[in-house]
Backbone as numpy.savetxt, mean C-alpha at the origin, in Angstrom:
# Nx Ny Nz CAx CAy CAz Cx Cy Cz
-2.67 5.05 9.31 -3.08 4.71 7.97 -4.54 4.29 8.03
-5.68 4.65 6.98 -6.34 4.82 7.28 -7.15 3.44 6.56
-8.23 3.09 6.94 -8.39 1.62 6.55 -9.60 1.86 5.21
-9.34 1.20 4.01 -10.13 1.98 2.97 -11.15 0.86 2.55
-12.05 0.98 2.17 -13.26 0.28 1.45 -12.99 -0.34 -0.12
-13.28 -0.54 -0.81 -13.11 -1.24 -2.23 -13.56 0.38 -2.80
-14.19 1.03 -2.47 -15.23 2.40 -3.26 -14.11 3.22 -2.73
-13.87 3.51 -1.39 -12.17 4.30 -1.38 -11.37 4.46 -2.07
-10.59 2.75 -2.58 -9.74 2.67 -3.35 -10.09 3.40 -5.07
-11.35 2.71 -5.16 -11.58 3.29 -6.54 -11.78 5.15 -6.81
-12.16 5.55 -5.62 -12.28 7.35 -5.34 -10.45 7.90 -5.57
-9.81 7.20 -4.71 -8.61 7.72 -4.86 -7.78 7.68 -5.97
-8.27 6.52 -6.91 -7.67 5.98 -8.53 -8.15 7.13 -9.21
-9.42 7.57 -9.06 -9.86 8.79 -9.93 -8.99 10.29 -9.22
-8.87 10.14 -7.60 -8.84 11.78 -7.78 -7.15 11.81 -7.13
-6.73 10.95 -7.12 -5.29 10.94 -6.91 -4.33 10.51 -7.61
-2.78 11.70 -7.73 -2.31 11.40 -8.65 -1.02 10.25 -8.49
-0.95 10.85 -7.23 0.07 9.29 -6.69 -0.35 8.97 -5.19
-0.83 7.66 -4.98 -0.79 7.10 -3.54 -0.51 5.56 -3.21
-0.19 5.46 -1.89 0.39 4.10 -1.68 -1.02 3.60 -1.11
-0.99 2.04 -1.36 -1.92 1.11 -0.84 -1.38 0.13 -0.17
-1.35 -0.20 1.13 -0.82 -1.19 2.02 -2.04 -2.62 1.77
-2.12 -3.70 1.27 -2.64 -4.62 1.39 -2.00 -5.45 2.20
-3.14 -6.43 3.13 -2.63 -7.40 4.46 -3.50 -8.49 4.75
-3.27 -9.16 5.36 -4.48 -9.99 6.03 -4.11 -10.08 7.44
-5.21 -10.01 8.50 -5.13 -9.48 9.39 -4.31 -10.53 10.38
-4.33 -11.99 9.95 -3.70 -13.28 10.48 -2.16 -13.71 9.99
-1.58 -12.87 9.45 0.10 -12.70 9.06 0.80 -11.93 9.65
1.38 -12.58 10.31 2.86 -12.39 11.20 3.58 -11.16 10.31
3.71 -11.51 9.26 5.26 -11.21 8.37 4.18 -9.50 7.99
2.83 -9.32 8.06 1.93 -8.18 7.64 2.01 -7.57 8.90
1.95 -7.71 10.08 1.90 -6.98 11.08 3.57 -6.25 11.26
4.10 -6.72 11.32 5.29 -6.00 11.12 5.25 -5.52 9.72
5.06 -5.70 8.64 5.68 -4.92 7.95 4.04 -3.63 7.90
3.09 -3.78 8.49 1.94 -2.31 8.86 2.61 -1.73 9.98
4.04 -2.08 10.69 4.43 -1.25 12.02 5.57 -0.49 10.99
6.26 -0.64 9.92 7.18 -0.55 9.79 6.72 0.86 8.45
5.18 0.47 7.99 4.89 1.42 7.41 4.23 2.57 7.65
3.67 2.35 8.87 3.65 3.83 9.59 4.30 4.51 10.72
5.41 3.97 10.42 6.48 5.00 10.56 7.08 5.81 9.34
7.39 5.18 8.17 7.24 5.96 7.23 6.11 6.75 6.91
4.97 6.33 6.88 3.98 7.51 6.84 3.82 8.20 7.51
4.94 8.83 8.82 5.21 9.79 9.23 6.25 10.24 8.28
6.97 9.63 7.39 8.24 11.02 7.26 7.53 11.77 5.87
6.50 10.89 5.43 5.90 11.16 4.42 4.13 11.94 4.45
4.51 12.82 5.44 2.83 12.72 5.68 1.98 14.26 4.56
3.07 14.77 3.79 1.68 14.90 2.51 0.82 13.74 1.40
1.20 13.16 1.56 1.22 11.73 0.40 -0.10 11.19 1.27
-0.57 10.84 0.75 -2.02 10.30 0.56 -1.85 8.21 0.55
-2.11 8.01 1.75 -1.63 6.23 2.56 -2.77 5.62 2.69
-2.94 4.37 2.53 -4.12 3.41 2.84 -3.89 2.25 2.94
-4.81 1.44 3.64 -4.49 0.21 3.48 -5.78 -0.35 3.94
-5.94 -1.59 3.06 -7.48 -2.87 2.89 -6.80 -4.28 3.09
-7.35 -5.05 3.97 -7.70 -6.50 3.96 -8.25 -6.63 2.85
-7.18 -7.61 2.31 -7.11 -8.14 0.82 -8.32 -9.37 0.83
-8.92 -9.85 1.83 -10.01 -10.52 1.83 -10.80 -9.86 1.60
-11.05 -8.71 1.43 -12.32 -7.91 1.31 -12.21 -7.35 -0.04
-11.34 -6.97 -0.93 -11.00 -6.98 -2.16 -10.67 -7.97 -2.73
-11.39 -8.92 -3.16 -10.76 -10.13 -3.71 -10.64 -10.00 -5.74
-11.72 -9.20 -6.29 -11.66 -9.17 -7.22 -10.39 -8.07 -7.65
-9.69 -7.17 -7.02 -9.02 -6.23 -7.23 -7.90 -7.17 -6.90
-7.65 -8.45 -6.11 -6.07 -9.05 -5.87 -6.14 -9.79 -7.11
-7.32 -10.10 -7.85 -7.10 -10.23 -9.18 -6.79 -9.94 -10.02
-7.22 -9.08 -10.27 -6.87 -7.93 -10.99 -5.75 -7.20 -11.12
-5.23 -7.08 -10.59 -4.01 -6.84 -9.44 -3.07 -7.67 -9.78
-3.13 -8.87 -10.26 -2.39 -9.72 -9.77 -1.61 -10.05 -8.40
-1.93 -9.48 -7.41 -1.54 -9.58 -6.11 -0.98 -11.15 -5.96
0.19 -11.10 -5.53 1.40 -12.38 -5.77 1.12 -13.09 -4.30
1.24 -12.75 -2.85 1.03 -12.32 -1.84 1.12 -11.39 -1.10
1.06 -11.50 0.16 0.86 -10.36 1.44 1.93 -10.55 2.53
2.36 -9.52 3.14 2.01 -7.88 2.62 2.34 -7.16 1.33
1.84 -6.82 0.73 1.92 -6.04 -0.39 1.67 -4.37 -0.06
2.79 -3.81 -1.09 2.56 -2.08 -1.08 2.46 -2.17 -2.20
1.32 -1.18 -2.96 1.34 -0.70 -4.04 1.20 0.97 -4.18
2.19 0.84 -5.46 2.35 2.95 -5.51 1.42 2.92 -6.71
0.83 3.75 -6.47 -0.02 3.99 -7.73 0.59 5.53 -7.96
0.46 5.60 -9.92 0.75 7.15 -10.09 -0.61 6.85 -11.16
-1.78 7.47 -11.44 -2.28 7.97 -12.59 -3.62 7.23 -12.71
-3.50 6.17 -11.65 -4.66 5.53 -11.77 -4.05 3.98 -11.99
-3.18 3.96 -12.05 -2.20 2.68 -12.50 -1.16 2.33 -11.66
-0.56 0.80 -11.28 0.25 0.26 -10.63 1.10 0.46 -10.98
2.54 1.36 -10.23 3.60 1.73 -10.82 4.84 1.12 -10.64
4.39 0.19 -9.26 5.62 -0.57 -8.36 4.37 -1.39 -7.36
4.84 -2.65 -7.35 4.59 -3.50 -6.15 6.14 -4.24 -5.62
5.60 -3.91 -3.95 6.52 -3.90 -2.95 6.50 -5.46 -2.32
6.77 -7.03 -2.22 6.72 -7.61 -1.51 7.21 -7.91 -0.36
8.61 -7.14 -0.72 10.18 -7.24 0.21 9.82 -6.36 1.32
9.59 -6.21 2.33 9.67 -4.51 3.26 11.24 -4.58 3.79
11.93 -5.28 4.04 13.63 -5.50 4.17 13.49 -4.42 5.57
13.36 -2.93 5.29 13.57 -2.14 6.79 13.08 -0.94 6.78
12.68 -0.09 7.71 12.43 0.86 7.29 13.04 2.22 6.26
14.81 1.95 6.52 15.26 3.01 5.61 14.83 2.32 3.98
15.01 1.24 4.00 14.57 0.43 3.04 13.37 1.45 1.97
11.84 1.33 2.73 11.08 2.08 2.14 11.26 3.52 2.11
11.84 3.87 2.87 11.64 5.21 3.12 12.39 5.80 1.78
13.53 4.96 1.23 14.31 5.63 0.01 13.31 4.81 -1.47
12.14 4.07 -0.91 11.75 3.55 -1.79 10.94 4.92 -2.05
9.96 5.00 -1.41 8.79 6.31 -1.24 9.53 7.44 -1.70
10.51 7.87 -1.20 11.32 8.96 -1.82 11.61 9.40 -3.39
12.39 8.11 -3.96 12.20 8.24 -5.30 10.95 8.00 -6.09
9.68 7.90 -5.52 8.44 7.43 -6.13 7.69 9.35 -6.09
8.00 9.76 -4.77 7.72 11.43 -4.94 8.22 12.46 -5.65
């Protein structure tokens, strides 16, 4: 997963029609596992378009956002938040999450 900039995120809002955003901070236990747990799904999913930013570095967008805490997944479809993820529970977990979101 590829690590995105604040100007990333906003490139992909314009030219993508659905993608996931992994937000983390790099000092959470409960984020490191759940970034192991999501790329493994972004293997079963690998046309779909994956990212993920240290939410310290976006601070005006966890505003915006309302970002609750971390780890957070967000699906975007259209340019817009369609689902935020706080739970990661397991991997089949997401994997039927991502599924019905494609």
């Amino acid at each position: 997963m590829k690590d995105l900039s604040a100007q990333d995120i906003l490139n992909l809002m314009e030219q993508e029609n659905v993608f996931f955003l992994y937000l983390y901070t790099p000092l959470c236990g409960t984020c490191q596992v759940a970034g192991k747990m999501l790329e493994i799904v972004e293997k079963l999913f690998p046309n779909e378009t994956w990212g993920k930013c240290d939410l310290n570095y976006i601070p005006n967008f966890a505003l915006e956002w309302e970002v609750e805490s971390v780890p957070c997944l967000l699906l975007f479809n259209e340019s817009r938040i369609m689902k935020k993820v706080y739970a990661f529970h397991s991997v089949p977990y997401l994997y039927e999450l991502i599924k019905e979101t494609v």
